[in-house]
Coordinates of C-alpha atoms in Angstrom, one line a residue:
Chain A
M1477 CA 39.0 -14.0 24.9
V1478 CA 42.3 -15.2 24.5
G1479 CA 40.9 -19.0 25.7
G1480 CA 38.4 -18.5 23.0
L1481 CA 41.0 -17.6 20.5
L1482 CA 43.0 -20.5 21.5
L1483 CA 40.3 -22.9 21.1
L1484 CA 39.5 -21.7 18.0
V1485 CA 43.1 -22.3 16.4
G1486 CA 43.3 -25.8 18.0
R1487 CA 39.7 -26.1 16.3
R1488 CA 41.4 -25.6 12.9
R1489 CA 44.5 -27.5 13.5
A1490 CA 41.9 -30.5 14.2
R1491 CA 40.1 -29.8 11.3
E1492 CA 43.0 -29.6 8.8
D1493 CA 43.7 -33.5 9.6
E1494 CA 40.0 -34.4 8.4
Q1495 CA 39.8 -35.3 5.3
R1496 CA 38.3 -32.0 3.1
I1497 CA 34.6 -31.8 2.0
V1498 CA 35.4 -28.3 -0.2
P1499 CA 38.2 -28.5 -2.1
R1500 CA 41.3 -26.4 -0.8
G1501 CA 41.0 -22.8 -2.8
T1502 CA 43.9 -20.5 -3.9
P1503 CA 44.5 -17.9 -1.4
D1504 CA 43.5 -14.0 -3.1
T1505 CA 45.3 -11.9 -0.7
P1506 CA 44.6 -8.6 -2.9
A1507 CA 40.7 -9.6 -2.5
E1508 CA 41.0 -10.0 1.2
T1509 CA 42.5 -6.7 1.7
A1510 CA 39.8 -4.9 -0.3
V1511 CA 37.3 -6.4 1.8
I1512 CA 39.0 -5.8 5.0
L1513 CA 39.4 -2.0 3.7
L1514 CA 35.5 -1.9 2.4
L1515 CA 35.0 -3.0 5.9
L1516 CA 37.0 -0.2 7.7
A1517 CA 35.3 2.4 5.5
C1518 CA 31.6 0.8 6.5
A1519 CA 32.9 1.3 10.3
A1520 CA 34.2 4.5 9.8
C1521 CA 30.8 5.6 7.8
A1522 CA 28.8 4.2 10.3
L1523 CA 31.0 6.1 13.1
A1524 CA 30.3 9.4 11.2
F1525 CA 27.0 9.1 11.8
V1526 CA 27.1 8.7 15.3
V1527 CA 29.2 11.4 15.3
L1528 CA 27.0 13.7 13.1
Y1529 CA 24.0 12.8 15.1
A1530 CA 25.9 13.8 18.1
L1531 CA 27.0 17.0 16.5
D1532 CA 23.4 18.2 15.6
R1533 CA 22.0 21.3 13.9
L1534 CA 24.6 21.1 11.0
P1535 CA 23.6 22.6 7.8
H1536 CA 21.8 19.7 5.7
Q1537 CA 21.9 17.6 8.7
T1538 CA 19.5 15.3 7.6
Q1539 CA 21.1 14.7 4.2
L1540 CA 24.5 14.3 6.0
L1541 CA 22.9 11.3 8.2
G1542 CA 21.2 9.7 5.4
A1543 CA 24.4 9.8 3.2
A1544 CA 27.0 8.7 6.2
L1545 CA 24.4 5.6 6.6
G1546 CA 23.5 4.9 3.0
V1547 CA 27.2 4.7 2.3
A1548 CA 27.9 2.6 5.3
L1549 CA 25.4 0.2 4.0
L1550 CA 26.7 0.2 0.4
L1551 CA 30.1 -0.4 1.4
F1552 CA 28.9 -3.2 3.6
A1553 CA 27.2 -4.6 0.7
A1554 CA 30.1 -4.2 -1.6
A1555 CA 32.4 -6.3 1.1
L1556 CA 29.5 -8.9 0.9
I1557 CA 29.5 -9.2 -2.7
L1558 CA 33.4 -9.4 -2.9
I1559 CA 33.3 -12.0 -0.2
G1560 CA 31.1 -14.0 -2.1
K1561 CA 32.6 -13.6 -5.5
R1562 CA 36.4 -13.6 -4.9
L1563 CA 36.7 -15.5 -1.4
V1564 CA 34.3 -18.0 -0.8
V1565 CA 35.3 -21.3 -2.6
T1566 CA 32.5 -22.6 -4.8
E1567 CA 31.9 -25.6 -7.0
E1568 CA 28.7 -26.2 -8.9
L1569 CA 27.6 -30.1 -8.5
E1570 CA 24.5 -31.1 -10.9
E1571 CA 23.3 -34.9 -10.4
P1572 CA 20.6 -36.5 -12.1
Y1573 CA 17.5 -36.8 -9.9
P1574 CA 17.2 -40.5 -9.2
E1575 CA 13.5 -41.4 -10.6
E1576 CA 13.7 -44.8 -9.5
E1577 CA 14.9 -44.5 -5.9
R1578 CA 12.0 -41.4 -5.6
L1579 CA 9.0 -44.1 -6.5
V1580 CA 10.9 -46.5 -3.6
E1581 CA 10.9 -43.5 -1.5
T1582 CA 7.2 -42.0 -2.1
H1583 CA 6.1 -45.7 -1.7
E1584 CA 7.7 -45.9 1.6
I1585 CA 6.4 -42.8 2.9
E1586 CA 2.9 -43.8 1.9
R1587 CA 3.4 -47.2 3.9
I1588 CA 4.7 -45.1 7.4
V1589 CA 1.6 -43.0 6.9
E1590 CA -1.0 -45.8 6.5
E1591 CA 1.1 -47.9 9.5
S1592 CA 1.2 -44.8 11.8
G1593 CA -2.3 -44.4 11.9
S1594 CA -2.7 -48.3 13.0
R1595 CA -4.1 -47.0 16.7
I1596 CA -6.8 -45.1 15.2
T1597 CA -10.5 -47.0 15.3
R1598 CA -13.0 -44.1 14.7
R1599 CA -11.3 -42.6 11.7
R1600 CA -14.5 -40.5 10.2
L1601 CA -15.3 -39.5 13.6
L1602 CA -11.9 -37.9 13.8
V1603 CA -11.9 -36.6 10.6
M1604 CA -15.2 -34.8 11.1
A1605 CA -13.8 -33.4 14.7
G1606 CA -10.3 -32.2 12.7
G1607 CA -12.7 -30.8 10.1
A1608 CA -14.9 -28.8 12.7
A1609 CA -11.6 -27.7 14.1
A1610 CA -10.4 -26.4 11.3
G1611 CA -13.4 -24.9 9.9
S1612 CA -14.4 -22.9 13.4
L1613 CA -10.9 -21.5 13.2
G1614 CA -11.1 -20.5 10.0
L1615 CA -14.3 -18.7 10.9
A1616 CA -13.0 -17.0 13.9
A1617 CA -10.0 -15.8 11.5
V1618 CA -12.8 -14.3 9.4
T1619 CA -15.0 -12.5 12.1
P1620 CA -13.4 -9.3 12.8
A1621 CA -14.1 -8.4 9.1
V1622 CA -17.6 -7.6 10.5
S1623 CA -15.7 -4.3 12.2
L1624 CA -14.8 -3.5 8.4
G1625 CA -18.4 -2.3 7.9
P1626 CA -21.5 -1.7 9.9
L1627 CA -23.0 -4.8 8.6
L1628 CA -25.1 -5.7 11.8
D1629 CA -24.7 -2.1 13.6
T1630 CA -26.0 0.5 11.3
D1631 CA -28.0 2.2 14.2
R1632 CA -25.6 5.0 15.1
F1633 CA -25.9 6.1 11.4
Y1634 CA -29.2 6.9 11.4
K1635 CA -29.2 8.4 15.3
A1636 CA -27.8 11.6 14.7
P1637 CA -28.2 14.1 17.5
W1638 CA -30.3 16.5 15.5
T1639 CA -33.6 16.9 17.2
R1640 CA -36.4 19.4 16.6
G1641 CA -35.4 22.8 17.9
R1642 CA -31.8 22.1 18.2
R1643 CA -29.7 25.1 17.7
L1644 CA -26.9 25.3 15.0
V1645 CA -23.5 26.2 16.2
D1646 CA -19.9 27.2 14.8
E1647 CA -17.1 25.3 15.9
H1648 CA -16.8 27.7 19.1
G1649 CA -20.3 26.8 20.1
R1650 CA -21.7 30.3 19.0
P1651 CA -25.0 29.8 17.6
Y1652 CA -25.9 30.9 14.0
L1653 CA -28.5 33.7 13.0
A1654 CA -30.2 32.9 9.8
S1655 CA -28.8 36.4 8.7
D1656 CA -25.3 35.3 9.5
I1657 CA -25.3 32.9 6.6
E1658 CA -24.0 34.8 3.3
K1659 CA -24.3 33.8 -0.3
D1660 CA -21.2 32.5 -2.3
T1661 CA -19.7 31.1 0.8
F1662 CA -20.0 27.9 3.2
Y1663 CA -20.1 27.1 7.1
S1664 CA -19.7 24.3 9.0
A1665 CA -22.1 23.8 11.8
Y1666 CA -22.8 21.8 14.9
P1667 CA -25.7 20.7 17.0
E1668 CA -25.9 23.0 20.3
A1669 CA -24.5 20.9 23.2
A1670 CA -23.7 17.4 21.4
D1671 CA -20.6 15.8 20.9
P1672 CA -19.6 17.4 17.6
E1673 CA -17.3 14.2 17.0
L1674 CA -20.2 12.1 16.3
I1675 CA -20.6 10.9 12.7
G1676 CA -24.3 12.6 12.3
S1677 CA -23.0 16.0 14.1
P1678 CA -21.4 18.2 11.5
V1679 CA -23.5 20.0 8.6
V1680 CA -22.4 22.2 5.9
L1681 CA -24.5 25.4 5.4
V1682 CA -24.8 27.3 2.2
R1683 CA -27.7 30.0 1.1
L1684 CA -28.6 30.1 -2.2
D1685 CA -31.2 31.9 -4.3
P1686 CA -34.5 30.6 -3.0
G1687 CA -35.2 30.4 -7.0
D1688 CA -32.6 28.3 -7.6
L1689 CA -33.7 25.8 -5.2
H1690 CA -35.2 22.4 -6.5
L1691 CA -35.5 20.3 -3.7
P1692 CA -37.1 16.7 -3.8
D1693 CA -41.0 16.1 -3.2
G1694 CA -41.3 16.4 0.3
R1695 CA -38.7 18.5 1.1
E1696 CA -40.1 21.3 0.1
H1697 CA -39.6 23.0 3.8
Y1698 CA -36.2 21.9 4.6
A1699 CA -34.7 25.0 3.0
L1700 CA -35.4 28.2 5.2
L1701 CA -35.1 31.1 3.1
G1702 CA -32.7 29.8 0.2
I1703 CA -30.2 28.4 3.3
V1704 CA -29.6 24.8 3.0
A1705 CA -27.9 22.3 5.2
Y1706 CA -26.1 18.8 4.3
S1707 CA -24.4 16.4 6.3
K1708 CA -20.9 17.3 6.3
I1709 CA -19.6 13.7 6.1
C1710 CA -19.5 12.4 2.3
T1711 CA -21.5 9.3 1.8
H1712 CA -18.4 7.6 -0.3
A1713 CA -15.8 7.3 2.0
G1714 CA -16.9 9.5 4.9
C1715 CA -14.6 12.4 4.5
A1716 CA -15.4 16.0 5.8
I1717 CA -16.8 17.8 2.5
S1718 CA -14.5 21.1 3.0
L1719 CA -14.8 22.4 -0.8
Y1720 CA -17.6 24.4 -2.0
R1721 CA -17.2 25.8 -5.7
K1722 CA -19.3 28.9 -6.3
P1723 CA -19.5 30.4 -9.7
T1724 CA -18.3 34.1 -10.1
F1725 CA -20.4 34.2 -13.4
A1726 CA -23.1 31.8 -13.7
P1727 CA -23.5 31.7 -17.4
V1728 CA -19.9 30.3 -18.2
E1729 CA -18.8 28.8 -14.8
P1730 CA -19.8 25.3 -13.4
R1731 CA -23.0 25.6 -10.8
P1732 CA -22.4 25.6 -6.9
A1733 CA -21.3 22.4 -5.8
L1734 CA -20.3 20.3 -2.6
V1735 CA -17.2 18.8 -3.3
C1736 CA -15.3 16.3 -1.2
P1737 CA -11.6 16.6 -1.4
C1738 CA -10.8 12.9 -0.9
H1739 CA -12.0 11.2 -4.2
Y1740 CA -13.7 14.3 -6.0
S1741 CA -17.4 13.5 -5.1
T1742 CA -19.5 16.5 -5.9
F1743 CA -22.8 16.9 -5.0
D1744 CA -25.1 19.8 -5.9
P1745 CA -27.0 21.8 -2.8
A1746 CA -29.5 22.8 -5.0
T1747 CA -31.5 19.7 -5.6
G1748 CA -31.3 17.9 -2.4
G1749 CA -27.6 16.8 -2.1
T1750 CA -27.4 14.6 -5.7
V1751 CA -24.4 13.4 -6.6
L1752 CA -23.0 15.5 -9.7
F1753 CA -19.7 13.6 -10.5
G1754 CA -17.6 11.2 -8.7
P1755 CA -17.7 7.9 -6.7
A1756 CA -20.0 8.8 -4.1
G1757 CA -23.4 6.4 -4.5
R1758 CA -26.4 8.5 -2.9
P1759 CA -27.1 12.1 -1.9
L1760 CA -25.9 14.0 1.0
P1761 CA -28.4 13.9 3.8
Q1762 CA -30.6 17.2 4.3
L1763 CA -31.1 18.5 7.6
P1764 CA -34.3 20.3 8.0
L1765 CA -34.1 24.1 9.0
L1766 CA -36.5 26.4 10.8
R1767 CA -35.6 30.1 12.6
D1768 CA -36.9 31.1 16.0
A1769 CA -38.2 34.5 17.0
R1770 CA -34.7 35.6 17.7
G1771 CA -33.6 34.6 14.3
Y1772 CA -31.6 31.8 15.2
L1773 CA -30.9 28.9 12.9
R1774 CA -32.8 25.6 14.5
A1775 CA -33.0 21.7 13.1
A1776 CA -36.7 21.2 12.1
G1777 CA -35.9 17.6 12.6
N1778 CA -33.3 14.5 11.5
F1779 CA -31.4 14.2 8.2
S1780 CA -33.6 12.9 5.0
G1781 CA -31.7 9.6 5.1
P1782 CA -28.6 7.6 6.8
V1783 CA -25.2 9.5 7.7
G1784 CA -22.0 8.3 6.6
P1785 CA -20.4 6.0 4.0
S1786 CA -22.5 3.5 2.2
W1787 CA -22.9 0.1 3.2
G1788 CA -24.8 -2.9 1.7
G1789 CA -28.7 -2.6 1.5
V1790 CA -28.4 1.3 2.3
R1791 CA -30.2 2.8 -0.2
E1792 CA -33.2 0.7 0.0
D1793 CA -33.5 1.6 3.7
R1794 CA -35.9 4.7 4.4
A1795 CA -35.1 7.3 6.2
R1796 CA -35.9 6.6 10.1
A1797 CA -37.8 9.5 12.2
Chain B
M810 CA -6.1 3.9 -13.0
R811 CA -8.2 6.8 -12.9
L812 CA -5.9 8.0 -10.2
L813 CA -2.7 7.2 -12.1
L814 CA -4.3 9.5 -15.0
A815 CA -5.1 12.3 -12.7
L816 CA -1.3 12.3 -11.4
L817 CA 0.0 12.0 -14.9
L818 CA -2.1 15.3 -15.6
A819 CA -0.9 16.9 -12.9
L820 CA 2.5 16.4 -13.5
A821 CA 2.0 17.8 -17.3
L822 CA 0.0 20.3 -16.5
P823 CA 2.8 23.1 -14.8
S824 CA 4.9 22.7 -17.8
L825 CA 2.2 23.6 -20.1
A826 CA 1.1 26.3 -18.0
A827 CA 4.6 27.5 -18.0
A828 CA 4.7 28.5 -21.8
D829 CA 3.8 32.0 -22.5
P830 CA 0.3 32.5 -23.7
P831 CA -0.2 34.0 -26.9
D832 CA -0.7 38.0 -27.4
Q833 CA -4.2 38.6 -26.4
G834 CA -4.7 41.4 -28.8
I835 CA -4.5 44.4 -25.9
V836 CA -5.4 47.8 -27.5
H837 CA -3.0 50.4 -25.7
V838 CA -5.0 53.4 -26.4
P839 CA -2.9 56.5 -27.0
I840 CA -3.2 58.8 -24.0
A841 CA -2.3 62.2 -24.1
P842 CA -0.4 63.8 -21.2
G843 CA -2.6 65.4 -18.7
T844 CA -5.4 63.3 -19.1
P845 CA -7.6 62.5 -15.9
L846 CA -6.8 58.6 -14.6
K847 CA -10.5 58.0 -14.9
K848 CA -11.0 59.3 -18.4
A849 CA -8.1 57.4 -19.6
G850 CA -9.3 54.3 -18.1
A851 CA -12.6 55.2 -19.9
E852 CA -10.8 55.1 -23.1
L853 CA -9.0 51.7 -22.2
Y854 CA -12.2 50.2 -20.9
A855 CA -13.8 51.1 -24.6
A856 CA -11.2 49.2 -26.4
N857 CA -10.2 46.4 -24.2
C858 CA -13.2 45.4 -21.8
A859 CA -16.6 46.8 -23.1
R860 CA -16.9 43.8 -25.4
C861 CA -17.7 41.6 -22.6
H862 CA -18.7 43.5 -19.6
G863 CA -20.8 45.8 -21.5
D864 CA -21.1 49.6 -21.8
R865 CA -20.5 51.3 -18.4
G866 CA -20.2 47.9 -16.7
H867 CA -23.8 47.1 -17.1
G868 CA -22.4 43.5 -18.1
T869 CA -23.5 41.1 -20.9
A870 CA -25.6 38.2 -21.0
K871 CA -23.1 35.4 -22.1
D872 CA -19.6 36.9 -21.9
G873 CA -19.0 38.9 -19.2
P874 CA -20.7 39.9 -15.5
K875 CA -21.3 43.3 -14.7
L876 CA -18.6 45.5 -12.8
D877 CA -20.7 48.4 -11.6
D878 CA -20.4 47.0 -8.1
V879 CA -17.1 45.0 -7.8
G880 CA -14.9 48.2 -6.8
A881 CA -11.4 48.5 -7.1
L882 CA -10.7 45.3 -5.4
A883 CA -11.7 42.7 -8.1
T884 CA -10.5 44.8 -10.8
D885 CA -7.2 45.3 -9.1
F886 CA -6.9 41.4 -8.8
Y887 CA -7.9 40.4 -12.2
L888 CA -5.9 42.8 -13.6
S889 CA -2.5 42.5 -11.9
I890 CA -2.6 38.7 -12.4
G891 CA -3.0 39.3 -16.1
A892 CA -6.0 37.2 -16.3
M893 CA -8.0 40.0 -18.1
P894 CA -8.7 40.9 -20.4
I895 CA -9.2 37.2 -21.2
A896 CA -9.1 35.6 -24.5
D897 CA -11.8 33.2 -24.2
P898 CA -14.6 34.3 -21.5
H899 CA -15.4 30.6 -21.8
Q900 CA -12.4 29.8 -19.9
Q901 CA -11.1 30.0 -16.1
P902 CA -9.4 33.0 -15.8
V903 CA -5.5 32.2 -14.7
R904 CA -2.5 33.8 -13.7
T905 CA -0.5 34.9 -17.2
R906 CA 1.9 37.3 -18.6
V907 CA 0.4 41.1 -17.6
L908 CA 0.5 42.7 -20.6
L909 CA -1.2 46.4 -19.4
T910 CA 1.1 48.8 -18.1
A911 CA 1.0 49.7 -14.4
Y912 CA -0.3 52.9 -15.3
E913 CA -3.0 51.3 -17.8
R914 CA -4.3 49.1 -15.2
Q915 CA -4.2 51.9 -12.3
A916 CA -6.5 53.9 -15.2
L917 CA -8.9 50.8 -15.4
V918 CA -9.2 50.6 -11.7
S919 CA -9.8 54.2 -11.3
Y920 CA -12.5 54.1 -13.8
V921 CA -14.4 50.5 -13.1
S922 CA -14.4 51.6 -9.4
S923 CA -16.2 54.9 -10.1
L924 CA -18.7 53.1 -12.1
G925 CA -20.5 52.4 -8.6
P926 CA -19.8 51.6 -4.9
G927 CA -17.7 48.5 -4.3
P928 CA -15.1 47.1 -1.9
L929 CA -11.7 48.9 -1.9
I930 CA -8.1 47.4 -2.5
P931 CA -7.1 45.9 1.1
H932 CA -3.6 46.4 2.5
P933 CA -2.6 43.4 4.3
H934 CA 0.1 43.1 6.5
A935 CA 1.9 39.9 6.7
G936 CA 4.3 41.2 9.5
R937 CA 1.5 41.8 12.0
G938 CA 0.6 38.0 11.2
N939 CA 1.1 35.3 13.5
V940 CA 2.3 32.3 11.3
S941 CA 0.8 29.4 13.6
A942 CA -2.7 30.9 13.7
G943 CA -2.4 31.3 10.1
M944 CA -1.7 27.6 9.2
Q945 CA -4.4 26.9 11.4
L946 CA -7.1 29.4 9.5
F947 CA -5.2 28.2 6.2
T948 CA -6.1 24.5 7.2
Q949 CA -9.8 25.4 7.8
H950 CA -10.8 27.3 5.0
C951 CA -8.1 27.0 2.2
A952 CA -6.3 23.9 2.4
G953 CA -9.2 21.9 0.9
C954 CA -8.4 23.0 -2.2
H955 CA -5.1 24.7 -2.0
Q956 CA -3.6 22.1 -0.4
I957 CA -1.8 22.7 3.0
A958 CA 1.8 23.5 1.0
A959 CA -0.4 26.1 -1.1
E960 CA 0.5 24.0 -4.3
G961 CA -2.9 24.3 -5.9
G962 CA -4.6 21.4 -6.9
Y963 CA -8.0 20.7 -8.5
V964 CA -11.8 21.1 -7.7
T965 CA -14.4 19.6 -10.0
G966 CA -14.5 21.4 -13.4
A967 CA -11.5 23.9 -12.4
R968 CA -8.0 24.3 -11.5
V969 CA -7.2 25.5 -8.0
P970 CA -4.1 27.9 -8.4
P971 CA -0.8 27.4 -6.3
L972 CA -0.2 30.8 -4.3
G973 CA 3.7 30.7 -5.0
Q974 CA 3.4 33.9 -7.2
A975 CA 0.1 35.8 -5.5
T976 CA 1.2 39.2 -3.9
D977 CA -0.3 39.8 -0.5
T978 CA -2.5 42.2 -1.6
Q979 CA -3.8 39.4 -4.2
I980 CA -4.3 37.0 -1.6
A981 CA -6.3 39.4 0.2
E982 CA -8.3 40.2 -2.5
A983 CA -8.9 36.5 -3.7
V984 CA -10.2 35.6 -0.1
R985 CA -12.4 38.7 -0.1
M986 CA -14.1 38.2 -3.5
G987 CA -13.9 34.9 -4.5
P988 CA -12.8 34.4 -8.1
Y989 CA -14.1 31.9 -10.4
L990 CA -15.1 28.7 -8.1
M991 CA -13.4 29.8 -4.9
P992 CA -16.1 30.9 -2.2
V993 CA -16.0 34.4 -0.7
F994 CA -14.7 35.1 2.7
S995 CA -16.4 38.0 4.3
G996 CA -15.0 40.0 7.2
K997 CA -17.0 38.0 9.4
Q998 CA -15.6 34.7 8.7
I999 CA -12.3 36.0 8.0
T1000 CA -11.3 39.3 9.9
N1001 CA -8.6 41.3 8.6
A1002 CA -6.2 40.6 11.6
Q1003 CA -6.8 36.6 10.6
L1004 CA -5.7 37.5 7.3
D1005 CA -2.5 39.1 8.1
S1006 CA -2.0 35.8 9.8
L1007 CA -3.0 33.9 6.5
T1008 CA -0.8 35.8 4.4
A1009 CA 2.5 35.3 7.1
Y1010 CA 1.4 31.5 6.8
I1011 CA 1.6 31.5 2.8
H1012 CA 5.1 33.1 3.1
T1013 CA 6.5 30.3 5.0
T1014 CA 5.0 28.0 2.4
R1015 CA 7.5 29.3 0.0
H1016 CA 10.7 28.2 1.4
P1017 CA 9.3 25.0 3.4
L1018 CA 11.3 23.3 5.8
D1019 CA 12.2 20.3 3.3
A1020 CA 14.2 18.2 6.3
G1021 CA 14.6 15.4 3.7
G1022 CA 15.9 17.6 1.0
W1023 CA 13.7 16.6 -2.0
S1024 CA 10.0 17.8 -2.1
I1025 CA 8.9 15.9 -4.8
G1026 CA 6.0 18.4 -5.3
H1027 CA 4.8 18.4 -2.0
V1028 CA 1.9 16.2 -3.0
G1029 CA 2.3 13.5 -0.2
P1030 CA 2.5 10.0 -0.6
I1031 CA 2.1 8.5 -4.1
P1032 CA 5.0 10.5 -5.7
E1033 CA 7.1 9.2 -2.7
G1034 CA 6.0 5.9 -3.3
L1035 CA 6.7 6.3 -7.1
V1036 CA 10.3 7.0 -6.5
T1037 CA 10.6 4.1 -3.9
W1038 CA 8.8 1.7 -6.8
L1039 CA 10.5 3.6 -10.3
L1040 CA 14.0 4.4 -9.0
A1041 CA 15.0 2.2 -6.2
A1042 CA 13.6 -1.0 -7.3
V1043 CA 15.1 -0.7 -10.4
V1044 CA 18.6 -0.2 -8.9
L1045 CA 17.9 -3.4 -6.4
V1046 CA 16.9 -5.6 -9.5
G1047 CA 19.9 -4.4 -11.6
V1048 CA 22.1 -4.9 -8.7
C1049 CA 20.8 -8.4 -8.7
L1050 CA 21.2 -9.1 -11.9
L1051 CA 24.7 -8.0 -11.6
I1052 CA 26.0 -9.9 -8.5
G1053 CA 23.6 -12.9 -9.1
K1054 CA 24.5 -15.8 -11.7
R1055 CA 21.9 -17.8 -14.0
L1056 CA 22.0 -21.5 -13.2
R1057 CA 22.7 -23.2 -16.3
R1058 CA 20.9 -25.5 -17.8
E1059 CA 21.2 -28.3 -20.4

C-alpha cells in the first residue's frame, strides 16, 4: 500500500513538469471539506443500514432500513454534484465544425471502403449469402413468438378430459349429486380421475329456474333440471371465472351472470354462456350434463366448443366431438 | 384508457360515499310503553316498509321483494347496515347512516320474522376461527369480488363493498343470504366453523402488516406504478434540471 502511495506521489510529481492540458484551478477548500463530510456521512448512513439489519425486529424496521439506505444514496449524490460543480475544473470549448475537411474525409473513407474490397471477385454471390444469413437470423429471432399463441398446436383446446359418463367432482374429489347444486350460488367442478390442472378440466356449475333457460338450438338437453355447466376458463385471456352475480330481487337488479375478475367479461349462464359485457370475443363453452341412477352428476359429452382464450380463426372452427 | 378511467372512478368513489346520505324520511312511530315488540314492529313496518314490501311482507311486483320467508337474518342485516329503508328501490342497497334506533330495529326484526318461517340471526365466534384456514376460504369464495385485502371492488353492474366496517354478525348474515348480487353460501358450502375462520381472517385484514409502511389502498401494482411515475420520476427530472446546464446555442 505504501509502495502504491509512493508511486502515486511520484507520478504526480512527474506530471507537474509536463505541460498542462486543463488550466490550473484555484483550490476551493470549503467545497472540498463539504464533499469529504458528505461522503463520511454517507458512509455512516450505509453502516447504520448494516447495524439496523443486524439488530432486526425493531419497530418500523423496514422504514428505518429504507431511510438509512436512501439517505446514504442522497448524500453520495450530493457529494457527486458538489464535486462536479465546484471541484472539477471545467471549461467550455466550441469550435466550428470544419465543413471542407469533412468532405475530404468522407471521400477518403469511400475510397478506403472501395479499395478494401479489391480481393472480392464474386461480389453478387457474397451479397446474396450475406442476405441469406441476415434473413435466417431474423427468422430465428422471430420463431419463439410462435409459443405466444396456439397457431400450430390448438388440439389441447379441443381435447378436454370430459367424456360421456365422467362424474363431476369438487376440489377434494367428492362427486357432486345433482341435488347438491343449490340456486343462487355457484360451484367449481372437475372431471373425476383426471388432471384438474388441464385447461379443459375446471367447470363452473350453477342452478337456474328451468323456465329461465334459453339455450341455443341443439343444446336444449345440455342443462339438467336447470343446472348448467360451463368451462371455468374465460374465453378472453384465460383467467378463472370466479365471480357469480345473482339478483336478490330480479325486477330491479342485473340478471344472473358469470364474471371474470381480470377484465370483467360477463357471461350469461341462461343463454349458453353468451357475452353480456367485456372483452371476451366468444361464449363460454358449455358442458352437457346428465344424472345417473344414483343421482350423481355426469358429463354427457365434451364441451360445446374449444376451451380457453381465443386465437386467430377460433370462431370459424366448429366444435369437435 | 378504460383502465385509467376505472381507476380514477375507484379513487373518486370512496370520497363520494363518505358524504352523509340525505335523510330518507324515516317515520318514527310513537310507541306506547308496554307495547309488545311484535306489535311495535308492525306499526313501524306499516309506516316505513309496506310501501315497497307490501302488506304483511307479501312484496310488490316492481319495488320490493316479499319478506315472509327471509326471517330475522336478512331483516337484521339490511336494517343494521342502514341500507333499509332505501330511498330508491332501484339503487344498490349500501351501508349508510343507521336512522332507526336499536329498539326500532329489534321491533321490526321481531315483526318480519313472525311473518313466516325463515333463518335466525347467526352468531359467529371469530375467536374460535383459524386465520390461515380463513384466508384459504376467503381466497376461494370471497376474494374474487371483495379482493384478498377485503377492500371491495367491482362486479359488472354493482359495487362490491369493503368489509372494514362489517360486524361479525353482518358478515355471517351476508354469507348466508347473499345480499344484492352476492351469491348465497349455504351451510353445505361454508360450515359455521368455517364461517368463524372467515371472520377471523377478515379481522386481520383491518390491521394489515404493511411492511412497506404505505399501503396505497392495497390495490396492487397499478397505484404503486403511479407513485413511481408521478412522484419519483418528477423528482428525478427536477434534480436533473437543477444540476444540469443547458448548452448555449449561438
